[in-house]
Tab-separated table of C-alpha atoms in Angstrom:
chain	number	residue	atom	x	y	z
A	788	UNK	CA	-0.132	-0.321	0.140
A	789	UNK	CA	2.015	3.853	-1.082
A	790	UNK	CA	0.977	6.335	0.447
A	791	UNK	CA	1.243	9.914	-1.500
A	792	UNK	CA	1.980	11.203	2.077
A	793	UNK	CA	4.996	11.533	4.864
A	794	UNK	CA	8.997	11.000	4.198
A	795	UNK	CA	10.364	8.044	1.665
A	796	UNK	CA	12.045	7.929	-0.745
A	797	UNK	CA	12.527	9.577	-4.407
A	798	UNK	CA	8.784	9.624	-5.510
A	799	UNK	CA	7.673	10.423	-1.769
A	800	UNK	CA	5.326	7.133	-1.970
A	801	UNK	CA	5.502	5.797	1.535
A	802	UNK	CA	5.053	2.038	2.314
A	803	UNK	CA	2.632	1.389	4.914
A	804	UNK	CA	2.275	-2.561	5.285
A	805	UNK	CA	2.728	-4.958	8.665
A	806	UNK	CA	5.973	-6.922	7.470
A	807	UNK	CA	8.082	-9.967	8.794
A	808	UNK	CA	12.137	-8.181	8.862
A	809	UNK	CA	13.553	-11.301	8.032
A	810	UNK	CA	10.901	-12.270	5.041
A	811	UNK	CA	8.757	-9.750	3.714
A	812	UNK	CA	11.469	-7.323	3.260
A	813	UNK	CA	10.513	-5.429	0.004
A	814	UNK	CA	14.080	-4.651	-1.223
A	815	UNK	CA	16.611	-1.502	-1.324
A	816	UNK	CA	14.556	1.950	-2.123
A	817	UNK	CA	11.854	1.696	0.466
A	818	UNK	CA	10.274	2.780	3.903
A	819	UNK	CA	7.688	1.229	6.429
A	820	UNK	CA	5.792	3.974	8.026
A	821	UNK	CA	5.602	3.888	12.144
A	822	UNK	CA	2.794	4.358	13.345
A	823	UNK	CA	1.905	5.986	16.968
A	824	UNK	CA	0.382	2.366	19.225
A	825	UNK	CA	-2.756	3.316	21.546
A	826	UNK	CA	-2.102	0.462	24.152
A	827	UNK	CA	0.313	-0.658	26.616
A	828	UNK	CA	1.803	-3.578	28.244
A	829	UNK	CA	2.213	-3.110	31.742
A	830	UNK	CA	3.163	-6.015	34.051
A	831	UNK	CA	2.648	-6.379	38.022
A	832	UNK	CA	4.023	-8.929	40.055
A	833	UNK	CA	0.989	-11.247	42.529
A	834	UNK	CA	1.501	-12.867	45.676
A	835	UNK	CA	0.115	-16.417	46.026
A	836	UNK	CA	-3.286	-16.033	47.720
A	837	UNK	CA	-5.198	-12.406	48.550
A	838	UNK	CA	-3.089	-9.300	46.182
A	839	UNK	CA	-4.399	-5.978	46.266
A	840	UNK	CA	-5.056	-4.946	42.241
A	841	UNK	CA	-6.218	-1.875	40.581
A	842	UNK	CA	-6.860	-1.515	36.738
A	843	UNK	CA	-3.864	0.825	35.008
A	844	UNK	CA	-6.158	1.358	31.764
A	845	UNK	CA	-8.274	3.387	30.968
A	846	UNK	CA	-11.891	2.963	31.236
A	847	UNK	CA	-14.328	0.528	33.635
A	848	UNK	CA	-12.522	-3.593	32.828
A	849	UNK	CA	-14.083	-6.488	33.960
A	850	UNK	CA	-11.484	-8.135	37.061
A	851	UNK	CA	-11.404	-11.325	34.562
A	852	UNK	CA	-9.922	-8.684	31.952
A	853	UNK	CA	-6.868	-7.687	34.024
A	854	UNK	CA	-6.320	-10.879	36.497
A	855	UNK	CA	-8.065	-13.461	35.145
A	856	UNK	CA	-6.530	-15.986	37.559
A	857	UNK	CA	-8.575	-14.851	40.209
A	858	UNK	CA	-10.637	-16.882	42.574
A	859	UNK	CA	-14.243	-15.739	41.152
A	860	UNK	CA	-16.679	-13.948	43.651
A	861	UNK	CA	-13.311	-12.461	45.913
A	862	UNK	CA	-13.179	-9.341	44.551
A	863	UNK	CA	-13.866	-6.827	47.349
A	864	UNK	CA	-14.400	-2.231	46.763
A	865	UNK	CA	-14.472	-1.161	50.644
A	866	UNK	CA	-16.425	2.074	51.179
A	867	UNK	CA	-16.168	1.685	55.250
A	868	UNK	CA	-17.342	-1.987	54.628
A	869	UNK	CA	-16.374	-4.648	51.960
A	870	UNK	CA	-18.627	-4.840	49.321
A	871	UNK	CA	-17.858	-7.539	46.335
A	872	UNK	CA	-17.726	-6.462	42.260
A	873	UNK	CA	-16.542	-7.967	39.336
A	874	UNK	CA	-15.883	-4.919	37.619
A	875	UNK	CA	-12.447	-2.561	37.784
A	876	UNK	CA	-12.877	1.703	38.449
A	877	UNK	CA	-9.736	3.625	36.842
A	878	UNK	CA	-8.753	5.149	40.596
A	879	UNK	CA	-9.612	2.244	42.368
A	880	UNK	CA	-8.527	-0.279	44.519
A	881	UNK	CA	-9.412	-3.907	45.649
A	882	UNK	CA	-9.359	-7.273	46.926
A	883	UNK	CA	-8.640	-10.380	45.478
A	884	UNK	CA	-7.994	-13.417	46.110
A	885	UNK	CA	-5.330	-16.258	43.607
A	886	UNK	CA	-5.138	-19.777	43.990
A	887	UNK	CA	-2.451	-20.267	41.773
A	888	UNK	CA	1.517	-19.738	43.267
A	889	UNK	CA	3.272	-16.187	43.031
A	890	UNK	CA	3.209	-15.288	38.994
A	891	UNK	CA	3.164	-12.411	37.074
A	892	UNK	CA	0.666	-10.773	34.511
A	893	UNK	CA	0.682	-8.114	31.776
A	894	UNK	CA	-2.253	-5.936	31.299
A	895	UNK	CA	-2.962	-4.632	27.655
A	896	UNK	CA	-5.264	-1.511	27.326
A	897	UNK	CA	-4.978	2.275	26.372
A	898	UNK	CA	-2.906	4.045	29.072
A	899	UNK	CA	-4.479	6.378	32.134
A	900	UNK	CA	-1.122	8.402	32.500
A	901	UNK	CA	-3.538	10.011	35.088
A	902	UNK	CA	-6.777	9.988	36.765
A	903	UNK	CA	-8.554	11.889	39.858
A	904	UNK	CA	-9.970	10.019	42.423
A	905	UNK	CA	-13.016	10.826	45.261
A	906	UNK	CA	-11.751	10.197	48.662
A	907	UNK	CA	-14.046	9.576	51.791
A	908	UNK	CA	-13.305	10.684	55.312
A	909	UNK	CA	-11.035	7.628	56.792
A	910	UNK	CA	-9.431	4.530	54.708
A	911	UNK	CA	-9.740	4.516	51.418
A	912	UNK	CA	-8.207	1.574	48.770
A	913	UNK	CA	-7.184	3.496	45.881
A	914	UNK	CA	-5.964	2.252	42.158
A	915	UNK	CA	-2.815	3.568	40.141
A	916	UNK	CA	-1.895	4.093	36.602
A	917	UNK	CA	0.132	2.927	33.918
A	918	UNK	CA	3.483	3.692	35.268
A	919	UNK	CA	4.870	4.394	38.681
A	920	UNK	CA	4.630	7.542	40.319
A	921	UNK	CA	4.568	8.992	44.152
A	922	UNK	CA	2.926	7.917	47.060
A	923	UNK	CA	0.942	10.863	48.317
A	924	UNK	CA	2.513	12.579	50.877
A	925	UNK	CA	1.446	12.760	54.300
A	926	UNK	CA	-0.283	16.052	54.369
A	927	UNK	CA	-2.800	18.249	53.245
A	928	UNK	CA	-6.082	15.691	53.252
A	929	UNK	CA	-3.368	12.529	53.319
A	930	UNK	CA	-3.369	12.064	57.543
A	931	UNK	CA	-1.377	8.297	56.966
A	932	UNK	CA	0.956	6.321	55.590
A	933	UNK	CA	0.514	4.322	52.549
A	934	UNK	CA	0.161	0.692	52.523
A	935	UNK	CA	0.617	-1.947	49.900
A	936	UNK	CA	0.398	-6.151	50.366
A	937	UNK	CA	2.951	-8.059	49.741
A	938	UNK	CA	1.500	-11.379	51.867
A	939	UNK	CA	1.508	-8.542	54.700
A	940	UNK	CA	0.643	-4.634	55.503
A	941	UNK	CA	3.566	-2.582	54.334
A	942	UNK	CA	4.478	1.636	54.166
A	943	UNK	CA	5.163	2.012	50.835
A	944	UNK	CA	6.399	5.066	49.068
A	945	UNK	CA	5.873	3.995	44.812
A	946	UNK	CA	2.644	3.648	43.641
A	947	UNK	CA	3.067	0.737	40.483
A	948	UNK	CA	1.055	-0.345	38.391
A	949	UNK	CA	-1.593	-3.037	39.195
A	950	UNK	CA	-1.666	-2.646	42.681
A	951	UNK	CA	-3.851	-1.209	44.573
A	952	UNK	CA	-2.865	1.184	48.664
A	953	UNK	CA	-4.837	1.835	51.384
A	954	UNK	CA	-4.250	5.753	52.054
A	955	UNK	CA	-5.920	7.360	55.036
A	956	UNK	CA	-7.674	10.413	53.897
A	957	UNK	CA	-10.168	13.557	55.890
A	958	UNK	CA	-11.734	13.407	52.281
A	959	UNK	CA	-11.918	15.546	49.612
A	960	UNK	CA	-10.075	14.346	46.455
A	961	UNK	CA	-6.146	12.799	44.887
A	962	UNK	CA	-4.540	13.025	41.867
A	963	UNK	CA	-2.637	10.299	40.851
A	964	UNK	CA	-0.111	11.249	38.054
A	965	UNK	CA	1.104	11.588	35.072
A	966	UNK	CA	4.177	12.210	37.494
A	967	UNK	CA	7.212	9.642	37.281
A	968	UNK	CA	8.254	8.616	40.517
A	969	UNK	CA	10.809	10.467	41.999
A	970	UNK	CA	14.115	8.739	43.611
A	971	UNK	CA	12.151	8.987	47.676
A	972	UNK	CA	14.003	8.102	50.683
A	973	UNK	CA	10.997	6.306	52.818
A	974	UNK	CA	11.045	5.693	56.020
A	975	UNK	CA	13.849	2.468	56.794
A	976	UNK	CA	11.614	0.283	58.679
A	977	UNK	CA	15.244	-1.936	58.687
A	978	UNK	CA	16.157	0.442	61.136
A	979	UNK	CA	13.781	-0.668	63.846
A	980	UNK	CA	13.371	-3.918	65.829
A	981	UNK	CA	10.453	-6.084	65.206
A	982	UNK	CA	8.639	-9.381	65.142
A	983	UNK	CA	6.866	-11.235	62.637
A	984	UNK	CA	4.069	-13.817	63.157
A	985	UNK	CA	3.079	-15.987	60.665
A	986	UNK	CA	0.415	-18.886	60.367
A	987	UNK	CA	0.614	-22.186	58.918
A	988	UNK	CA	-0.488	-20.310	55.531
A	989	UNK	CA	2.512	-18.250	54.697
A	990	UNK	CA	-0.136	-15.566	55.583
A	991	UNK	CA	2.378	-12.946	58.663
A	992	UNK	CA	2.518	-9.307	59.197
A	993	UNK	CA	5.619	-7.717	60.749
A	994	UNK	CA	5.166	-5.101	63.441
A	995	UNK	CA	8.248	-2.433	64.250
A	996	UNK	CA	9.387	-0.781	68.043
A	997	UNK	CA	11.809	1.966	68.116
A	998	UNK	CA	13.007	4.212	70.701
A	999	UNK	CA	10.139	7.564	71.139
A	1000	UNK	CA	11.636	11.101	70.817
A	1001	UNK	CA	12.005	14.126	73.115
A	1002	UNK	CA	8.728	15.059	71.468
A	1003	UNK	CA	7.473	11.897	71.246
A	1004	UNK	CA	6.476	10.252	68.129
A	1005	UNK	CA	3.142	11.148	65.957
A	1006	UNK	CA	2.290	7.241	66.131
A	1007	UNK	CA	-0.979	8.336	64.484
A	1008	UNK	CA	0.395	7.917	60.913
A	1009	UNK	CA	1.358	4.462	62.178
A	1010	UNK	CA	-2.028	3.826	62.333
A	1011	UNK	CA	-3.078	1.010	60.443
A	1012	UNK	CA	-5.561	-0.178	57.498
A	1013	UNK	CA	-8.522	-2.250	57.367
A	1014	UNK	CA	-8.045	-5.693	58.098
A	1015	UNK	CA	-8.131	-8.737	54.995
A	1016	UNK	CA	-12.152	-9.554	54.005
A	1017	UNK	CA	-13.364	-11.821	57.282
A	1018	UNK	CA	-12.009	-15.516	57.823
A	1019	UNK	CA	-8.448	-14.101	56.414
A	1020	UNK	CA	-5.320	-14.044	58.840
A	1021	UNK	CA	-4.321	-10.620	60.340
A	1022	UNK	CA	-2.090	-9.412	63.041
A	1023	UNK	CA	-1.372	-5.865	64.835
A	1024	UNK	CA	-0.644	-4.157	68.178
A	1025	UNK	CA	-3.953	-3.313	70.169
A	1026	UNK	CA	-3.389	0.200	69.858
A	1027	UNK	CA	-3.940	-0.735	65.932
A	1028	UNK	CA	-0.581	1.080	65.079
A	1029	UNK	CA	2.348	-1.312	63.112
A	1030	UNK	CA	4.418	0.265	65.144
A	1031	UNK	CA	5.086	1.237	69.346
A	1032	UNK	CA	7.239	3.308	70.019
A	1033	UNK	CA	8.905	2.192	73.630
A	1034	UNK	CA	9.997	5.258	75.905
A	1035	UNK	CA	13.489	6.984	76.132
A	1036	UNK	CA	14.249	6.178	79.531
A	1037	UNK	CA	15.600	2.738	79.321
A	1038	UNK	CA	14.767	2.361	83.203
A	1039	UNK	CA	10.346	2.582	81.684
A	1040	UNK	CA	9.083	-0.293	80.891
A	1041	UNK	CA	6.317	-0.941	78.632
A	1042	UNK	CA	3.957	-3.566	77.641
A	1043	UNK	CA	2.082	-3.884	73.696
A	1044	UNK	CA	-0.853	-6.056	72.713
A	1045	UNK	CA	-0.726	-8.149	69.661
A	1046	UNK	CA	-4.687	-8.503	68.549
A	1047	UNK	CA	-4.890	-11.365	66.067
A	1048	UNK	CA	-7.762	-12.013	63.108
A	1049	UNK	CA	-8.584	-15.622	62.490
A	1050	UNK	CA	-4.700	-17.542	63.557
A	1051	UNK	CA	-4.526	-20.541	61.772
A	1052	UNK	CA	-2.097	-23.203	63.868
A	1053	UNK	CA	0.436	-23.322	64.097
A	1054	UNK	CA	2.067	-19.727	64.010
A	1055	UNK	CA	5.519	-18.743	64.505
A	1056	UNK	CA	6.694	-15.859	65.820
A	1057	UNK	CA	9.976	-14.878	64.736
A	1058	UNK	CA	11.667	-11.657	65.780
A	1059	UNK	CA	14.251	-9.456	65.020
A	1060	UNK	CA	16.083	-7.173	68.102
A	1061	UNK	CA	18.162	-3.953	67.234
A	1062	UNK	CA	20.274	-1.183	69.332
A	1063	UNK	CA	18.579	-2.472	72.685
A	1064	UNK	CA	21.081	-0.414	74.310
A	1065	UNK	CA	20.158	-1.846	77.402
A	1066	UNK	CA	16.941	-2.754	76.940
A	1067	UNK	CA	14.822	-6.173	77.475
A	1068	UNK	CA	12.381	-7.209	75.493
A	1069	UNK	CA	10.667	-9.526	75.661
A	1070	UNK	CA	6.614	-11.616	74.215
A	1071	UNK	CA	4.814	-12.996	76.854
A	1072	UNK	CA	2.039	-15.722	76.040
A	1073	UNK	CA	-1.296	-15.504	77.957
A	1074	UNK	CA	-3.893	-17.179	78.239
A	1075	UNK	CA	-7.346	-16.515	77.395
A	1076	UNK	CA	-7.739	-14.439	81.478
A	1077	UNK	CA	-3.893	-12.994	80.782
A	1078	UNK	CA	-2.636	-14.768	82.799
A	1079	UNK	CA	0.675	-15.536	81.673
A	1080	UNK	CA	2.110	-18.533	80.927
A	1081	UNK	CA	5.012	-17.911	79.237
A	1082	UNK	CA	7.762	-15.463	78.960
A	1083	UNK	CA	10.526	-15.402	75.783
A	1084	UNK	CA	13.624	-13.233	76.172
A	1085	UNK	CA	14.377	-11.645	72.668
A	1086	UNK	CA	17.587	-10.366	72.048
A	1087	UNK	CA	19.310	-10.527	67.903
A	1088	UNK	CA	17.319	-12.754	66.172
A	1089	UNK	CA	15.217	-16.011	67.018
A	1090	UNK	CA	12.150	-17.586	66.689
A	1091	UNK	CA	9.518	-19.752	68.328
A	1092	UNK	CA	6.463	-21.810	67.668
A	1093	UNK	CA	3.207	-21.557	69.191
A	1094	UNK	CA	1.113	-24.710	68.686
A	1095	UNK	CA	-3.751	-25.155	67.963
A	1096	UNK	CA	-4.190	-25.117	70.896
A	1097	UNK	CA	-1.868	-23.195	73.663
A	1098	UNK	CA	-2.291	-19.423	75.265
A	1099	UNK	CA	-3.793	-16.566	71.809
A	1100	UNK	CA	-2.756	-13.818	73.642
A	1101	UNK	CA	0.488	-12.171	72.223
A	1102	UNK	CA	2.062	-9.164	74.328
A	1103	UNK	CA	5.807	-7.652	73.266
A	1104	UNK	CA	7.648	-6.405	76.697
A	1105	UNK	CA	10.088	-3.607	76.081
A	1106	UNK	CA	11.962	-3.099	79.883
A	1107	UNK	CA	15.977	-2.975	81.509
A	1108	UNK	CA	13.855	-6.121	83.896
A	1109	UNK	CA	13.551	-8.447	80.741
A	1110	UNK	CA	17.004	-10.530	82.119
A	1111	UNK	CA	17.960	-13.276	79.908
A	1112	UNK	CA	18.327	-16.933	81.729
A	1113	UNK	CA	21.994	-18.363	81.628
A	1114	UNK	CA	21.436	-22.012	81.451
A	1115	UNK	CA	18.349	-24.683	81.732
A	1116	UNK	CA	17.168	-24.713	84.540
A	1117	UNK	CA	13.732	-26.519	85.983
A	1118	UNK	CA	12.227	-24.067	89.221
A	1119	UNK	CA	10.430	-25.756	91.874
A	1120	UNK	CA	6.944	-25.879	91.559
A	1121	UNK	CA	4.147	-24.074	93.937
A	1122	UNK	CA	2.471	-24.489	96.036
A	1123	UNK	CA	3.880	-28.398	96.549
A	1124	UNK	CA	1.099	-30.328	97.445
A	1125	UNK	CA	-1.547	-28.858	95.571
A	1126	UNK	CA	-4.585	-29.294	93.881
A	1127	UNK	CA	-5.848	-28.520	91.350
A	1128	UNK	CA	-3.084	-26.163	89.971
A	1129	UNK	CA	0.594	-25.188	90.358
A	1130	UNK	CA	3.143	-23.076	88.872
A	1131	UNK	CA	7.093	-23.560	87.846
A	1132	UNK	CA	9.546	-22.061	85.952
A	1133	UNK	CA	11.739	-23.525	83.146
A	1134	UNK	CA	14.690	-20.855	82.290
A	1135	UNK	CA	15.783	-21.641	78.785
A	1136	UNK	CA	18.530	-20.059	78.109
A	1137	UNK	CA	19.428	-20.186	74.005
A	1138	UNK	CA	17.075	-21.251	71.228
A	1139	UNK	CA	16.692	-25.422	71.610
A	1140	UNK	CA	14.291	-27.995	71.035
A	1141	UNK	CA	12.765	-28.366	74.641
A	1142	UNK	CA	10.120	-30.944	76.110
A	1143	UNK	CA	8.330	-30.293	79.681
A	1144	UNK	CA	6.162	-33.182	80.380
A	1145	UNK	CA	4.326	-34.113	83.573
A	1146	UNK	CA	4.475	-38.013	84.161
A	1147	UNK	CA	1.866	-39.765	87.992
A	1148	UNK	CA	3.467	-41.388	90.116
A	1149	UNK	CA	3.081	-44.877	87.510
A	1150	UNK	CA	5.000	-43.874	85.356
A	1151	UNK	CA	2.455	-42.504	83.035
A	1152	UNK	CA	2.513	-38.903	80.919
A	1153	UNK	CA	-0.401	-36.818	82.046
A	1154	UNK	CA	0.853	-34.025	80.124
A	1155	UNK	CA	2.604	-31.500	78.203
A	1156	UNK	CA	3.330	-28.730	78.973
A	1157	UNK	CA	5.828	-27.422	76.644
A	1158	UNK	CA	7.051	-29.041	73.135
A	1159	UNK	CA	8.742	-27.775	70.933
A	1160	UNK	CA	12.054	-25.247	69.314
A	1161	UNK	CA	11.902	-22.010	72.277
A	1162	UNK	CA	14.172	-19.415	72.020
A	1163	UNK	CA	15.454	-17.781	74.922
A	1164	UNK	CA	12.113	-18.048	77.459
A	1165	UNK	CA	11.114	-17.527	81.175
A	1166	UNK	CA	8.186	-20.452	80.062
């Protein structure tokens, strides 16, 4: 097909055709007209099971078109409560579940360079555009950090195509794009001490601890978004924060209970303690009445397993009085004799497999108190 337009060779004719460059090149003194396309291919990475997703191309799109691998009837929008939907609106974010292992999703459509989304007062699920853009800064109508989800909630500084995000707002609207994401220096949570709770399905959440400042940190910016749809694991400090700030004075003590939704046992609780500055860090395991059954002393990196049937209440304690055991020891029970209960201590100076069982006078096992790997602990 020849056109009497454009720039060509000699007679100004311009050849336009779909060609295979290896087999169909027409020969010398020919040219191919290159016209810009309207479609763009966007790549987004997916987690196993739950993902925060969005539509990064123009126009409302069926979720099955953008994310064909999702589990049917598991796509939720949020407007104060979760409701199911099958349509992805540009600028909005959504939860949806996948049954396959982590994969890469290719999304094709007309580029969505920028969009504006309306915000409600409180938490909002927002979407993305067709390229990386900066997460909105705290200030104005944005009142907290921006959260993404990679198997657990994480604070992010960049909004990526195809992903959904939580932001907290006082209302109004939010412009997304068209500016590309600059190189920013987000808050480095890796510098803080952390506790990670992981259930048997691999769902997890990392919670952080840092020393407070002289003027006091604004802890409101660490508020966490709503939990996943009901029936799915979630963990956070009972204050609803992802981070707690312990006192500057090393002689002061503080305790931070952890709230969990739908934990599936066994749970693995791991920690990474940094910049202790003479303080002790401990993890209390309590029964439903608040009675402490185990105190795991946390130093450096370590972990322990909380099996099904164990007490489900966890609290992180920070203070000077959380001493590290120096040797394995089994304390004297009290009261003795007893009826029907007694108490005794077990001290574990390093991570080890520990089994503590109770036998009757005939040598028959009547109860297992502790069984499994335990870090430094007073049990």
